[in-house]
GROMACS .gro file of C-alpha atoms in nm:
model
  412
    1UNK     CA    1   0.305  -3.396  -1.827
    2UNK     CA    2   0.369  -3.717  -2.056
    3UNK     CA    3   0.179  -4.020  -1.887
    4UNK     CA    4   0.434  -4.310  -1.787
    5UNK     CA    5   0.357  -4.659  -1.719
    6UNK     CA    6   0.541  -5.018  -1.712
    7UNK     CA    7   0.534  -5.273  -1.965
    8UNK     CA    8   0.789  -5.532  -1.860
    9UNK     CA    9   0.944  -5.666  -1.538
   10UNK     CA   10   1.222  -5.912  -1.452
   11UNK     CA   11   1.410  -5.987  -1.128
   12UNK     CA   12   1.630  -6.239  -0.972
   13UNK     CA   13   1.749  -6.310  -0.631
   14UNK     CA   14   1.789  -6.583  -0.401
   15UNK     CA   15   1.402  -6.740  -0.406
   16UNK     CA   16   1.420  -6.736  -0.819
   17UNK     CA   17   1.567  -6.719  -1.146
   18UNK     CA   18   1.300  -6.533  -1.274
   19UNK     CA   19   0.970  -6.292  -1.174
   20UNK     CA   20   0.735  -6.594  -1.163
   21UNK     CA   21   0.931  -6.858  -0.966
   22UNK     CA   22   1.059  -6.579  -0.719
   23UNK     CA   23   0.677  -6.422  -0.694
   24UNK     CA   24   0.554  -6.796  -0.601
   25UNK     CA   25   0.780  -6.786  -0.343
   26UNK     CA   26   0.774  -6.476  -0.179
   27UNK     CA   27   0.406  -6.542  -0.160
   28UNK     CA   28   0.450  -6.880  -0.049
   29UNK     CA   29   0.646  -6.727   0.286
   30UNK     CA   30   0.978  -6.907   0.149
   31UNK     CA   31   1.325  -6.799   0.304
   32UNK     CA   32   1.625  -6.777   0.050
   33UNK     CA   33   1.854  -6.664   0.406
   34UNK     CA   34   2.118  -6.980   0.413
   35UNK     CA   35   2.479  -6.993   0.592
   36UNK     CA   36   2.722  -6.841   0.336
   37UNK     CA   37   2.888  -7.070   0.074
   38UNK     CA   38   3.062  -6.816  -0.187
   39UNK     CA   39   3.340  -6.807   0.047
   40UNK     CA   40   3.471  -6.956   0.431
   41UNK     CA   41   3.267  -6.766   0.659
   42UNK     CA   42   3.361  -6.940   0.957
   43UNK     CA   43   3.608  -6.720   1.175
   44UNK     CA   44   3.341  -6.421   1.072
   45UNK     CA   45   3.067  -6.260   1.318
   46UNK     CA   46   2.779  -6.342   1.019
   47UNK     CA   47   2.831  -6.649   0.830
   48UNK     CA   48   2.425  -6.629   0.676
   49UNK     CA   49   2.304  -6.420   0.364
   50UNK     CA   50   2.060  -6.469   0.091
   51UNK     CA   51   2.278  -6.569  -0.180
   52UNK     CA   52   2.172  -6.661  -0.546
   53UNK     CA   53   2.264  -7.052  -0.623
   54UNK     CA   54   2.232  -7.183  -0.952
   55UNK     CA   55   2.276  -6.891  -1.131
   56UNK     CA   56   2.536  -6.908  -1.480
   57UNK     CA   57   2.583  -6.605  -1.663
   58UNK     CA   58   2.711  -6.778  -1.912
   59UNK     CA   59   2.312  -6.824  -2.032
   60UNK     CA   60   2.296  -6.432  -2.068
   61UNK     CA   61   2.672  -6.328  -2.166
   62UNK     CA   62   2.883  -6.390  -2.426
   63UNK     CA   63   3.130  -6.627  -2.240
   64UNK     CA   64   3.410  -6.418  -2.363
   65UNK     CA   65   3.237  -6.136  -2.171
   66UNK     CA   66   3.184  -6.320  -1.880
   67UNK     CA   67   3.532  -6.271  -1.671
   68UNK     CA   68   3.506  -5.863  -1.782
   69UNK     CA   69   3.180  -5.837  -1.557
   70UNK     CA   70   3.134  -5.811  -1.204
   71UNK     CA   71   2.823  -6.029  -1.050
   72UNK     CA   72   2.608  -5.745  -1.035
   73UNK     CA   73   2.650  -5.663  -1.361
   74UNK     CA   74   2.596  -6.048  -1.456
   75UNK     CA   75   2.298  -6.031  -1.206
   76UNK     CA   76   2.149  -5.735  -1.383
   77UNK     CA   77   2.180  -5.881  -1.766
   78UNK     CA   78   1.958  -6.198  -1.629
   79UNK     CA   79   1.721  -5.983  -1.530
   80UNK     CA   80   1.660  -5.750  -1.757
   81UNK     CA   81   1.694  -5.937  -2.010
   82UNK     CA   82   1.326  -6.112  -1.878
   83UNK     CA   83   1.211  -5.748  -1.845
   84UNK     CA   84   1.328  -5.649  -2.237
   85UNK     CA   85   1.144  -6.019  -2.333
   86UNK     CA   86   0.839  -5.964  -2.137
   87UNK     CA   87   0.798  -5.611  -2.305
   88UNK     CA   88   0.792  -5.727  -2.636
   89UNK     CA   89   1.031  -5.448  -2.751
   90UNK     CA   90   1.336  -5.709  -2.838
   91UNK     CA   91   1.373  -5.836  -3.226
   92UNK     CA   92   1.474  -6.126  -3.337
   93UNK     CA   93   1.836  -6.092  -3.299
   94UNK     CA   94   1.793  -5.963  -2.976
   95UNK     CA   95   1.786  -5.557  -2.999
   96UNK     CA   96   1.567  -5.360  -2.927
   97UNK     CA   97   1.440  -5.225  -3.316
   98UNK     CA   98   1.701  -4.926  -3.474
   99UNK     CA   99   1.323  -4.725  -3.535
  100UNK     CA  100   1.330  -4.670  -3.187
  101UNK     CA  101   1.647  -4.727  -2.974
  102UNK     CA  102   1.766  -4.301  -3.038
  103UNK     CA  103   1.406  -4.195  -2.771
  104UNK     CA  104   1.492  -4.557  -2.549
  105UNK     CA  105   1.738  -4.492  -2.238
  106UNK     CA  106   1.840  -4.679  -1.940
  107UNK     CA  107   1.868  -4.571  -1.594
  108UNK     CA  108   2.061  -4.745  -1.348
  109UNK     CA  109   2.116  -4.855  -0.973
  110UNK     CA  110   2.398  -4.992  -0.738
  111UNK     CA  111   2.419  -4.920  -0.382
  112UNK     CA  112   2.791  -5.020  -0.391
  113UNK     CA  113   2.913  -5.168  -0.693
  114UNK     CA  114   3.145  -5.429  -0.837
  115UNK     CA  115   3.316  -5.460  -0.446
  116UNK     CA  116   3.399  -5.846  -0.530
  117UNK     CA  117   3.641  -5.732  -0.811
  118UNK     CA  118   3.762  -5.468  -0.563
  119UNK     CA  119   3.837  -5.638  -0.326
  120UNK     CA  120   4.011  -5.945  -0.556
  121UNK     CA  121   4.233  -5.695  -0.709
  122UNK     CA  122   4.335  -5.473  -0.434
  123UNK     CA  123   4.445  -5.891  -0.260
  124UNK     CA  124   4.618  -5.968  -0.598
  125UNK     CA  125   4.791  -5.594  -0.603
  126UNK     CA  126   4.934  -5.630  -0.239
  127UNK     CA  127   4.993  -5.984  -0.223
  128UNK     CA  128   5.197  -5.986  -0.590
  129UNK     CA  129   5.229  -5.648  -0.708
  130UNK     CA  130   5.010  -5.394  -0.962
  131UNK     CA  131   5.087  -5.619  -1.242
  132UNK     CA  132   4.859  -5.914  -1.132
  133UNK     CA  133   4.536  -5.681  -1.184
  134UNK     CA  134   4.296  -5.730  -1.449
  135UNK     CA  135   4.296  -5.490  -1.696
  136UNK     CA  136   3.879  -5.500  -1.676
  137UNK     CA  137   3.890  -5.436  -1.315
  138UNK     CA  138   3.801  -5.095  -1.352
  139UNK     CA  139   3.493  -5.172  -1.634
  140UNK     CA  140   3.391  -5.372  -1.431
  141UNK     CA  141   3.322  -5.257  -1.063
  142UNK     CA  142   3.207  -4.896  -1.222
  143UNK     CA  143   2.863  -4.845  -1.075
  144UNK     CA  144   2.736  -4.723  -1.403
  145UNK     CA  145   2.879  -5.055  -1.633
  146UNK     CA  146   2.552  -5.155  -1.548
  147UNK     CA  147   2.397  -4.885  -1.772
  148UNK     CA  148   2.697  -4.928  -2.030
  149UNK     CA  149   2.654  -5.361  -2.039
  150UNK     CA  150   2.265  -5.325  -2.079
  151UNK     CA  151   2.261  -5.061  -2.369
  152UNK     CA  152   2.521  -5.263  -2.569
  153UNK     CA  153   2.365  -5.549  -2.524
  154UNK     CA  154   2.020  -5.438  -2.652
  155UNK     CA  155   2.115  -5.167  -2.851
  156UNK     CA  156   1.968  -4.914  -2.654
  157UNK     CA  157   2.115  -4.532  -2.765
  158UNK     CA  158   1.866  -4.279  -2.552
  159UNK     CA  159   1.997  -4.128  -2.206
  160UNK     CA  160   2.234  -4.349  -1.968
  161UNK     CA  161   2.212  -4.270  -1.624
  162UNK     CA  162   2.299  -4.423  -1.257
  163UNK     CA  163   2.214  -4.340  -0.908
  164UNK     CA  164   2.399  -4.480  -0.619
  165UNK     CA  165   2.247  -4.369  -0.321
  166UNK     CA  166   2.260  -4.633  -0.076
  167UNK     CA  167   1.964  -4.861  -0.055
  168UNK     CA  168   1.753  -4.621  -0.240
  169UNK     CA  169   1.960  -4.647  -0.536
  170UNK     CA  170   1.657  -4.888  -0.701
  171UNK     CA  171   1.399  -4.620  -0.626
  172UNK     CA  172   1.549  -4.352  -0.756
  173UNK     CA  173   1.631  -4.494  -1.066
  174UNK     CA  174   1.287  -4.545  -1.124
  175UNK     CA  175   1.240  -4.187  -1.051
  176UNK     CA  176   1.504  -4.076  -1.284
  177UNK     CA  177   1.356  -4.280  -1.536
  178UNK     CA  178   0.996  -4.132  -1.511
  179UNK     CA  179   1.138  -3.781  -1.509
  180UNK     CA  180   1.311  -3.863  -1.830
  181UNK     CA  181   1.009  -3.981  -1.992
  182UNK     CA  182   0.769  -3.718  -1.821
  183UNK     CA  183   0.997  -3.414  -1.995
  184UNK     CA  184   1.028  -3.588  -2.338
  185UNK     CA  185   1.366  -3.662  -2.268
  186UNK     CA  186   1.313  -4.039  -2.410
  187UNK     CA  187   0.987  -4.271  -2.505
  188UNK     CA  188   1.096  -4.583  -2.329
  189UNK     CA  189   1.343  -4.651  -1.993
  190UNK     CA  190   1.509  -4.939  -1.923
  191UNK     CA  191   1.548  -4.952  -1.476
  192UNK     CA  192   1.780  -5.236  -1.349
  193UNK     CA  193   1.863  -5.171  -0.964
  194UNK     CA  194   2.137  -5.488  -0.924
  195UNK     CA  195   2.395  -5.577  -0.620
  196UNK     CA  196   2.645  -5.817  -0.530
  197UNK     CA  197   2.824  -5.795  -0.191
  198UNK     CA  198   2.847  -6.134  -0.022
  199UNK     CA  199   3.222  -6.118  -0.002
  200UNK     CA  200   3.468  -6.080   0.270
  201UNK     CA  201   3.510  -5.711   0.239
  202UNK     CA  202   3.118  -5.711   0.212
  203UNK     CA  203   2.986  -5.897   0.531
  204UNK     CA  204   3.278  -5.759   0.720
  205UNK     CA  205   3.195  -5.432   0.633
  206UNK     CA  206   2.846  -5.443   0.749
  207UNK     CA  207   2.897  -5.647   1.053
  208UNK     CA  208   3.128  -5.436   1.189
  209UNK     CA  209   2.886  -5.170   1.139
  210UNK     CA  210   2.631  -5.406   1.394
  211UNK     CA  211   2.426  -5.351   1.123
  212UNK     CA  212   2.366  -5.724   1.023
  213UNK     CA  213   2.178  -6.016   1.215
  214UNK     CA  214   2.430  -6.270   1.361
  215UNK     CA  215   2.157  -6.543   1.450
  216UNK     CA  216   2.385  -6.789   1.195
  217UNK     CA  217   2.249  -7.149   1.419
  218UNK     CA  218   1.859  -7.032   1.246
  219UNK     CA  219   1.909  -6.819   0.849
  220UNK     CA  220   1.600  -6.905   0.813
  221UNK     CA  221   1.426  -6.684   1.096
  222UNK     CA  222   1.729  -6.415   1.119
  223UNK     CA  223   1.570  -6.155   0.959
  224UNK     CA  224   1.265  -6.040   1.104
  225UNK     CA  225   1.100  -5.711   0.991
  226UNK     CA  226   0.899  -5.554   1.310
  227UNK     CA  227   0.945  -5.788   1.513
  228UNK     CA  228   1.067  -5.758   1.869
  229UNK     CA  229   1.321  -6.032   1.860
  230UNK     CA  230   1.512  -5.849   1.577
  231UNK     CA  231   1.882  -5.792   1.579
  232UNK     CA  232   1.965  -5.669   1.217
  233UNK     CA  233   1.943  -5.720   0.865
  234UNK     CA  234   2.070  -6.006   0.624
  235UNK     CA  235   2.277  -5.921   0.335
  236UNK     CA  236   2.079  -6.015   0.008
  237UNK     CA  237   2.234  -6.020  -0.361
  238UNK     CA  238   2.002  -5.972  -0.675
  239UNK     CA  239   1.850  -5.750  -0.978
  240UNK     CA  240   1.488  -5.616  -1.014
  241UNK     CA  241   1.437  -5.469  -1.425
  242UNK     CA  242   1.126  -5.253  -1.519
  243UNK     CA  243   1.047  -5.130  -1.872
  244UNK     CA  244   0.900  -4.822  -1.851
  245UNK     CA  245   0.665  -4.657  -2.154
  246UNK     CA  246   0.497  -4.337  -2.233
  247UNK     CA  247   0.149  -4.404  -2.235
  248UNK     CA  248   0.005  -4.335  -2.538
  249UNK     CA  249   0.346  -4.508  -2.718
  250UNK     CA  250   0.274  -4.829  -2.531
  251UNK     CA  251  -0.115  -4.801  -2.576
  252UNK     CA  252  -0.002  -4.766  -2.956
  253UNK     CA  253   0.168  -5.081  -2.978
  254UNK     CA  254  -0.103  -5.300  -2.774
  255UNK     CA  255   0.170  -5.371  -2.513
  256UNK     CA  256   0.061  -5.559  -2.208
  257UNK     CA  257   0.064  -5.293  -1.940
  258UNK     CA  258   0.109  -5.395  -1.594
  259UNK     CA  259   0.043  -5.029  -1.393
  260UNK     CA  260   0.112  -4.674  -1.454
  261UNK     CA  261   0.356  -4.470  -1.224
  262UNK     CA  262   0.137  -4.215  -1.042
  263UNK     CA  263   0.359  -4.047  -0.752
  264UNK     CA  264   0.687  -4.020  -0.641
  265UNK     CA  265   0.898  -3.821  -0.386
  266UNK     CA  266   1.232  -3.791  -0.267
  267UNK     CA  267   1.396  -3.650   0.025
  268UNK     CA  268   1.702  -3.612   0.266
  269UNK     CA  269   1.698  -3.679   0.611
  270UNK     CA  270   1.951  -3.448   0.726
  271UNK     CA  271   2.026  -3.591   1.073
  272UNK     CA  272   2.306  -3.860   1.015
  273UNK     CA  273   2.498  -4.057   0.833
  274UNK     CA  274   2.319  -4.420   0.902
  275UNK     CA  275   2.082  -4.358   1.151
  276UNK     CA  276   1.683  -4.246   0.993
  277UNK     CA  277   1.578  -3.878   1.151
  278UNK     CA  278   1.377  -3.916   1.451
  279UNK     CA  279   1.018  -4.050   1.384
  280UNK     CA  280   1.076  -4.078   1.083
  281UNK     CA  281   1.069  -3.737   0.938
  282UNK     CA  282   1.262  -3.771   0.622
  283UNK     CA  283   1.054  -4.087   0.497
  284UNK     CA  284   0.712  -3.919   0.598
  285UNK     CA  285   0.834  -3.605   0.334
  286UNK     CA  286   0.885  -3.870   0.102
  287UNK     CA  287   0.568  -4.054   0.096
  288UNK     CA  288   0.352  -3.704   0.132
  289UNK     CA  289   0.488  -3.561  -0.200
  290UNK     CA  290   0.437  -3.912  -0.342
  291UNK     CA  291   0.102  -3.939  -0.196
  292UNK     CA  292  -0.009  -3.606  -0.302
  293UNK     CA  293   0.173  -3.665  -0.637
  294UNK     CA  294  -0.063  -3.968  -0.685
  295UNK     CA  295  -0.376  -3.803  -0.507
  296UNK     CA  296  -0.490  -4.167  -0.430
  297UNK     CA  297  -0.450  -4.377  -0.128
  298UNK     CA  298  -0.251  -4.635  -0.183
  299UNK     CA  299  -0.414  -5.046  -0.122
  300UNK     CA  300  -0.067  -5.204   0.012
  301UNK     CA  301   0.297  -5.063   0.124
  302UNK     CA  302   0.594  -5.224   0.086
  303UNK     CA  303   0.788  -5.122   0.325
  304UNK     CA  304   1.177  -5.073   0.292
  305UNK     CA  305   1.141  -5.287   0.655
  306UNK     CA  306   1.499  -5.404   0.731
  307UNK     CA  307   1.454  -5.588   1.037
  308UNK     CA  308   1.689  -5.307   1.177
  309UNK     CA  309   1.527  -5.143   1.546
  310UNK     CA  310   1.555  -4.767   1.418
  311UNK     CA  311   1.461  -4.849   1.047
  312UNK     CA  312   1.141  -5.046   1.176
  313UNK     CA  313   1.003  -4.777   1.473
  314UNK     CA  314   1.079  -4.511   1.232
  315UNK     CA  315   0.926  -4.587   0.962
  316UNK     CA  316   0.602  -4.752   1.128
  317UNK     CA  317   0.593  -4.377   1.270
  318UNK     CA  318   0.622  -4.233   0.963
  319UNK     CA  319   0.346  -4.452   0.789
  320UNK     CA  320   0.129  -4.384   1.082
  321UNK     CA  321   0.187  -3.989   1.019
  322UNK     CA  322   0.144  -4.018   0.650
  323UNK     CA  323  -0.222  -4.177   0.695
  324UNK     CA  324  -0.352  -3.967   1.014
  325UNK     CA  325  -0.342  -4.261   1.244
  326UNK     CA  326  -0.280  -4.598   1.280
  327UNK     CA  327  -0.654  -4.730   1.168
  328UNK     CA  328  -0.562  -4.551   0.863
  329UNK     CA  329  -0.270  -4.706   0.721
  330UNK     CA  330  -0.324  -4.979   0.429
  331UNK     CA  331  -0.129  -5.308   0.480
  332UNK     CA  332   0.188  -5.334   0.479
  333UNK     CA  333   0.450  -5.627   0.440
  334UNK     CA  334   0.826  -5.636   0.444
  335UNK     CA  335   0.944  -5.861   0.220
  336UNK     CA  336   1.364  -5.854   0.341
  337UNK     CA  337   1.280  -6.139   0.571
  338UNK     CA  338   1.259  -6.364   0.271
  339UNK     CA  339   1.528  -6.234   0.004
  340UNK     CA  340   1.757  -6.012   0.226
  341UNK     CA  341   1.866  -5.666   0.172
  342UNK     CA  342   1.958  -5.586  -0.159
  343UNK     CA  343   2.108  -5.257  -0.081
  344UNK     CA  344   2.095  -5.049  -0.463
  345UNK     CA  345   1.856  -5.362  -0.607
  346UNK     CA  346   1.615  -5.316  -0.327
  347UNK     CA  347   1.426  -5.091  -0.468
  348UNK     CA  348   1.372  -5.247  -0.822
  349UNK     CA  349   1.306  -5.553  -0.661
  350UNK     CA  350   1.036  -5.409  -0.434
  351UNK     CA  351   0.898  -5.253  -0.732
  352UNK     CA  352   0.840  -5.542  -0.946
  353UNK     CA  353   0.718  -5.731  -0.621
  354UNK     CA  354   0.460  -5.498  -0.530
  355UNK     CA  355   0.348  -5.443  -0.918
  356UNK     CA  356   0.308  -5.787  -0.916
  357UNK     CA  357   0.121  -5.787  -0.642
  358UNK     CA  358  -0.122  -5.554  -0.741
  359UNK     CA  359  -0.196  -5.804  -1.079
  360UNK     CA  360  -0.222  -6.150  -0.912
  361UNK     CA  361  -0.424  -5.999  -0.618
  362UNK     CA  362  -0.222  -6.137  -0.336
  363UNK     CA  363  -0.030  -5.925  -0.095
  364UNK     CA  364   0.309  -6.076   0.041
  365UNK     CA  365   0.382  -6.188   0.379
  366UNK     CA  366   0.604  -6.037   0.663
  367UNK     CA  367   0.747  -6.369   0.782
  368UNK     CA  368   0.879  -6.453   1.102
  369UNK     CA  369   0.669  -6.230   1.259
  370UNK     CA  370   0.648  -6.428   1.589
  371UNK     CA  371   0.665  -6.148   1.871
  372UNK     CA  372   0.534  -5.844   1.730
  373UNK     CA  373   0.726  -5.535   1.809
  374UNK     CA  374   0.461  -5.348   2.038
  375UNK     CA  375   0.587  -5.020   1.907
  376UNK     CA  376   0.539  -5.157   1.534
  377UNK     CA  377   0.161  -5.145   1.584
  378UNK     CA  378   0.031  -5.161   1.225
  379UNK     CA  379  -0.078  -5.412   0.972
  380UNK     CA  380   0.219  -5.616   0.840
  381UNK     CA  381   0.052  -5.917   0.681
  382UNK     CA  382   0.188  -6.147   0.921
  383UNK     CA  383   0.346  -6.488   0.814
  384UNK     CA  384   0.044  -6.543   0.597
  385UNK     CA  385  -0.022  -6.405   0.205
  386UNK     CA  386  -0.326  -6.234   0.193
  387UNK     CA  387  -0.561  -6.238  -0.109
  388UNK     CA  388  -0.681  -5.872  -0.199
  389UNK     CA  389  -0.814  -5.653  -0.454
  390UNK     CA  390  -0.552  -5.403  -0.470
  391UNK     CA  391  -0.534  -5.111  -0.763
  392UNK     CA  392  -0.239  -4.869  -0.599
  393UNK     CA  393   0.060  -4.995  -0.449
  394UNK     CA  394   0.338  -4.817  -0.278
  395UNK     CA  395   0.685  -4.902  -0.226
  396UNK     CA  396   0.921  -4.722  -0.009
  397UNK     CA  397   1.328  -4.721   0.020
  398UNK     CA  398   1.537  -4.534   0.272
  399UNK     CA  399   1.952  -4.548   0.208
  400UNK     CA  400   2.239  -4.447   0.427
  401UNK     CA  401   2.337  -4.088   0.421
  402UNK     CA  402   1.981  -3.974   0.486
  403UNK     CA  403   1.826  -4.016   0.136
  404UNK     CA  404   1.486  -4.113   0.072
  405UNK     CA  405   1.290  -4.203  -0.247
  406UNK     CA  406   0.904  -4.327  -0.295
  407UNK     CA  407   0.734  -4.437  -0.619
  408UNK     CA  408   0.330  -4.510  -0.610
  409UNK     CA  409   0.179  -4.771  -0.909
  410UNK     CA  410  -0.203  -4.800  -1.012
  411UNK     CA  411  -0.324  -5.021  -1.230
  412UNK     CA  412  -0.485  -4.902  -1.546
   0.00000   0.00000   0.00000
C-alpha cells in the first residue's frame, strides 16, 4: 500500500487568519466565543458563537466571484489557499503545474452547507416571490462547490469528492483522501473541511435542539469540554486545508513534510440519531481499527470533546476502553472551548491543530476546565499548554446520525 503523508496545512477560524496566528492562540488558552454580531441575536435563546471577524474574501476571490459563493466556500479558498502555498506545489500564476494536476484531486467536507444562502433565498422567495432568487443560489450552497471552487481555482483535474456526514465530515475527507492516494487513484489530495452556520436558521436550529450552551452573560467560559458545569456546545465557523502526498513523490521533490498518515477507522454507531451509543461503543470501533491500523500508541488525542454531557462521558469511556484503563490513556485536550464547533470543518481543523502540535512540541489546552467532571477522569491538559515530545497524534470526530471517523499522524 502507497505510503501517504502531508505536506501543507492552512486553517482559519475565529482565533486566526492563518495556521500560525490561530496555533499561537490556541496554545496561548485564547477564546474566539463572543456574543453574535453577523446578525440581531437578541430575542434568541443563544446570542454567543465563535465567529470569524476581519475576514474579506475579496483577498482570495475574484471580486466578481465573490457574491456567487457562500461563506464556507469563501472560508475554505482562504484556507487552502495557505495549505496549496505552504506545499510548494502552486506556480507562479497560481496553479498548481499542468505536469501534474491529471494524478492531483481534492476531497471535500461540509457538515451542512451553504445554509446562509438558504435561508436568504427561501426569505426573498416567500417574502417577494421566486423571481427575487439568485440565480447562484444553488452553486453556491451545494456541499460539494467546495470541491468544484478549489479545483478551478488551482487547476486541480484528479478525483473530486465530498463527504457530509455531520461533524465528521472533516475526518472523513481526510480518509477519502488517503484511500485515494493509497490505491493509486491520484499522487496528491487537496482536504478542505469548511462551515458557515451562524445565521438565524443556524443557531435556531441547534438551540432548539438544547444542543448549544446558552451561558450568553460569560462567551468566554460557555464552552467547557469535561467539565461538570457544562451545558452545551458553541457554534464555531471556519476551514482547516491539508495537502496530502504519496511518499516517495513528496520525498522526490524535497517537500517539507510535516507527518505521515498512519491509521484510520470509521464506524457507525447504530443507536440514534444524535445521541453517541452507550459508553461509547461506536467511537471505541473507531479508534481500535485506527490504532491497530497505525500499530503505535498514539503521544496526544484530540478529542472531538464538545462540551456536550453524553459526547464528553462517552467518549472519555471510550478512550479509557481503547487504552486498557485510565493510567493508560495519553493526554488529551479539547480544543472546542476555544474556536467552537465547526461541525464538517471540525475535523480538518483538529487535524492541522494536532499536526501542528506534534512539530512545535506543545500540546493544547482544555480551557475552562474549572470543576472537572468526576466521571471525565482522564488527562485533559487543563487550562495550561503543555510542552512535550510528541511523534503520533490522534484526532477523533463523532457526527450526528451515528458516524464515526479517526485518522492517526507520526512524524517522519
Amino acid at each position: 500500500m502507497r505510503r501517504v503523508v502531508v505536506t501543507g496545512l492552512g486553517m482559519i477560524n475565529s482565533l486566526g487568519l492563518n495556521k500560525g496566528d490561530s496555533f499561537k492562540s490556541i496554545v496561548d488558552g485564547k477564546c474566539g466565543v463572543r456574543r453574535i454580531t453577523c446578525f440581531d441575536a437578541n430575542d434568541f435563546p443563544v446570542q454567543i458563537a465563535a465567529e470569524i471577524a476581519d475576514f474579506d474574501p475579496n483577498e482570495v476571490m475574484n471580486p466578481k466571484e465573490v457574491k456567487k459563493a457562500d461563506r464556507f466556500i469563501q472560508l475554505a479558498l482562504k484556507s487552502t489557499k495557505e495549505a496549496m502555498l505552504d506545499s510548494g506545489l502552486l506556480e507562479s500564476n497560481g496553479k498548481c503545474n499542468e505536469a501534474i494536476c491529471d494524478r492531483f484531486g481534492v476531497s471535500s467536507a461540509a457538515g451542512i452547507g451553504g445554509l446562509i444562502n438558504i435561508e436568504k433565498n427561501s426569505i426573498a422567495c416567500f417574502e417577494k416571490g421566486p423571481r427575487k432568487i439568485t440565480p447562484f443560489f444553488i452553486p453556491s450552497a451545494l456541499v460539494n462547490m467546495l470541491g468544484g471552487f478549489t479545483s478551478i481555482e488551482f487547476g486541480i483535474k484528479g478525483p473530486n469528492l465530498s463527504s457530509v456526514t455531520a461533524c465528521a465530515a472533516g475526518t472523513h475527507a481526510i480518509i477519502e483522501a488517503v484511500k485515494t492516494i493509497m490505491l493509486n487513484g491520484a499522487d496528491r489530495m487537496l482536504v478542505v473541511g469548511s462551515e458557515s452556520t451562524i445565521c438565524p436558521v443556524g443557531i435556531g436550529g441547534f438551540a432548539a435542539m438544547k444542543a448549544l450552551s446558552s451561558r450568553n452573560d460569560d462567551p468566554s467560559r460557555a464552552s467547557r469540554p469535561f467539565d461538570k458545569d457544562r451545558d452545551g456546545f458553541v457554534m464555531g465557523e471556519g476551514s482547516g486545508a491539508l495537502v496530502l502526498e504519496e511518499y516517495e513523490a513528496a520525498k522526490s521533490r524535497g517537500a517539507k513534510i510535516y507527518a505521515e498518515l498512519v491509521g484510520f477507522g470509521e464506524s457507525g454507531d447504530a443507536n440514534h440519531m444524535t445521541t453517541p451509543a452507550p459508553e461509547g461503543e461506536g467511537a471505541y470501533r473507531a479508534m481500535k481499527a485506527a490504532l491497530n491500523m497505525a500499530n503505535i500508541k498514539p503521544d496526544y488525542i484530540n478529542a472531538h470533546g464538545t462540551s456536550t454531557g453524553y459526547n464528553d462521558l462517552f467518549e472519555t469511556m471510550a478512550i479509557r476502553n481503547v487504552f486498557g484503563g485510565k493510567e493508560n490513556v495519553p493526554p488529551i485536550s479539547s480544543t472546542k472551548g476555544q474556536i467552537g464547533h465547526c461541525l464538517g470543518a471540525a475535523g480538518a481543523l483538529e487535524a492541522v491543530i494536532s499536526i501542528m502540535a506534534m512539530n512545535e512540541g506543545i500540546l493544547p489546552p482544555t480551557i475552562n476546565q474549572e470543576n472537572p467532571d468526576p466521571e471525565c477522569d482522564l488527562d485533559y491538559i487543563p487550562n495550561v499548554p503543555r510542552d512535550a515530545k510528541v511523534n503520533v497524534v490522534m484526532s477523533n470526530s463523532f457526527g450526528f446520525g451515528g458516524t464515526n471517523g479517526v485518522v492517526v499522524f507520526k512524524k517522519l
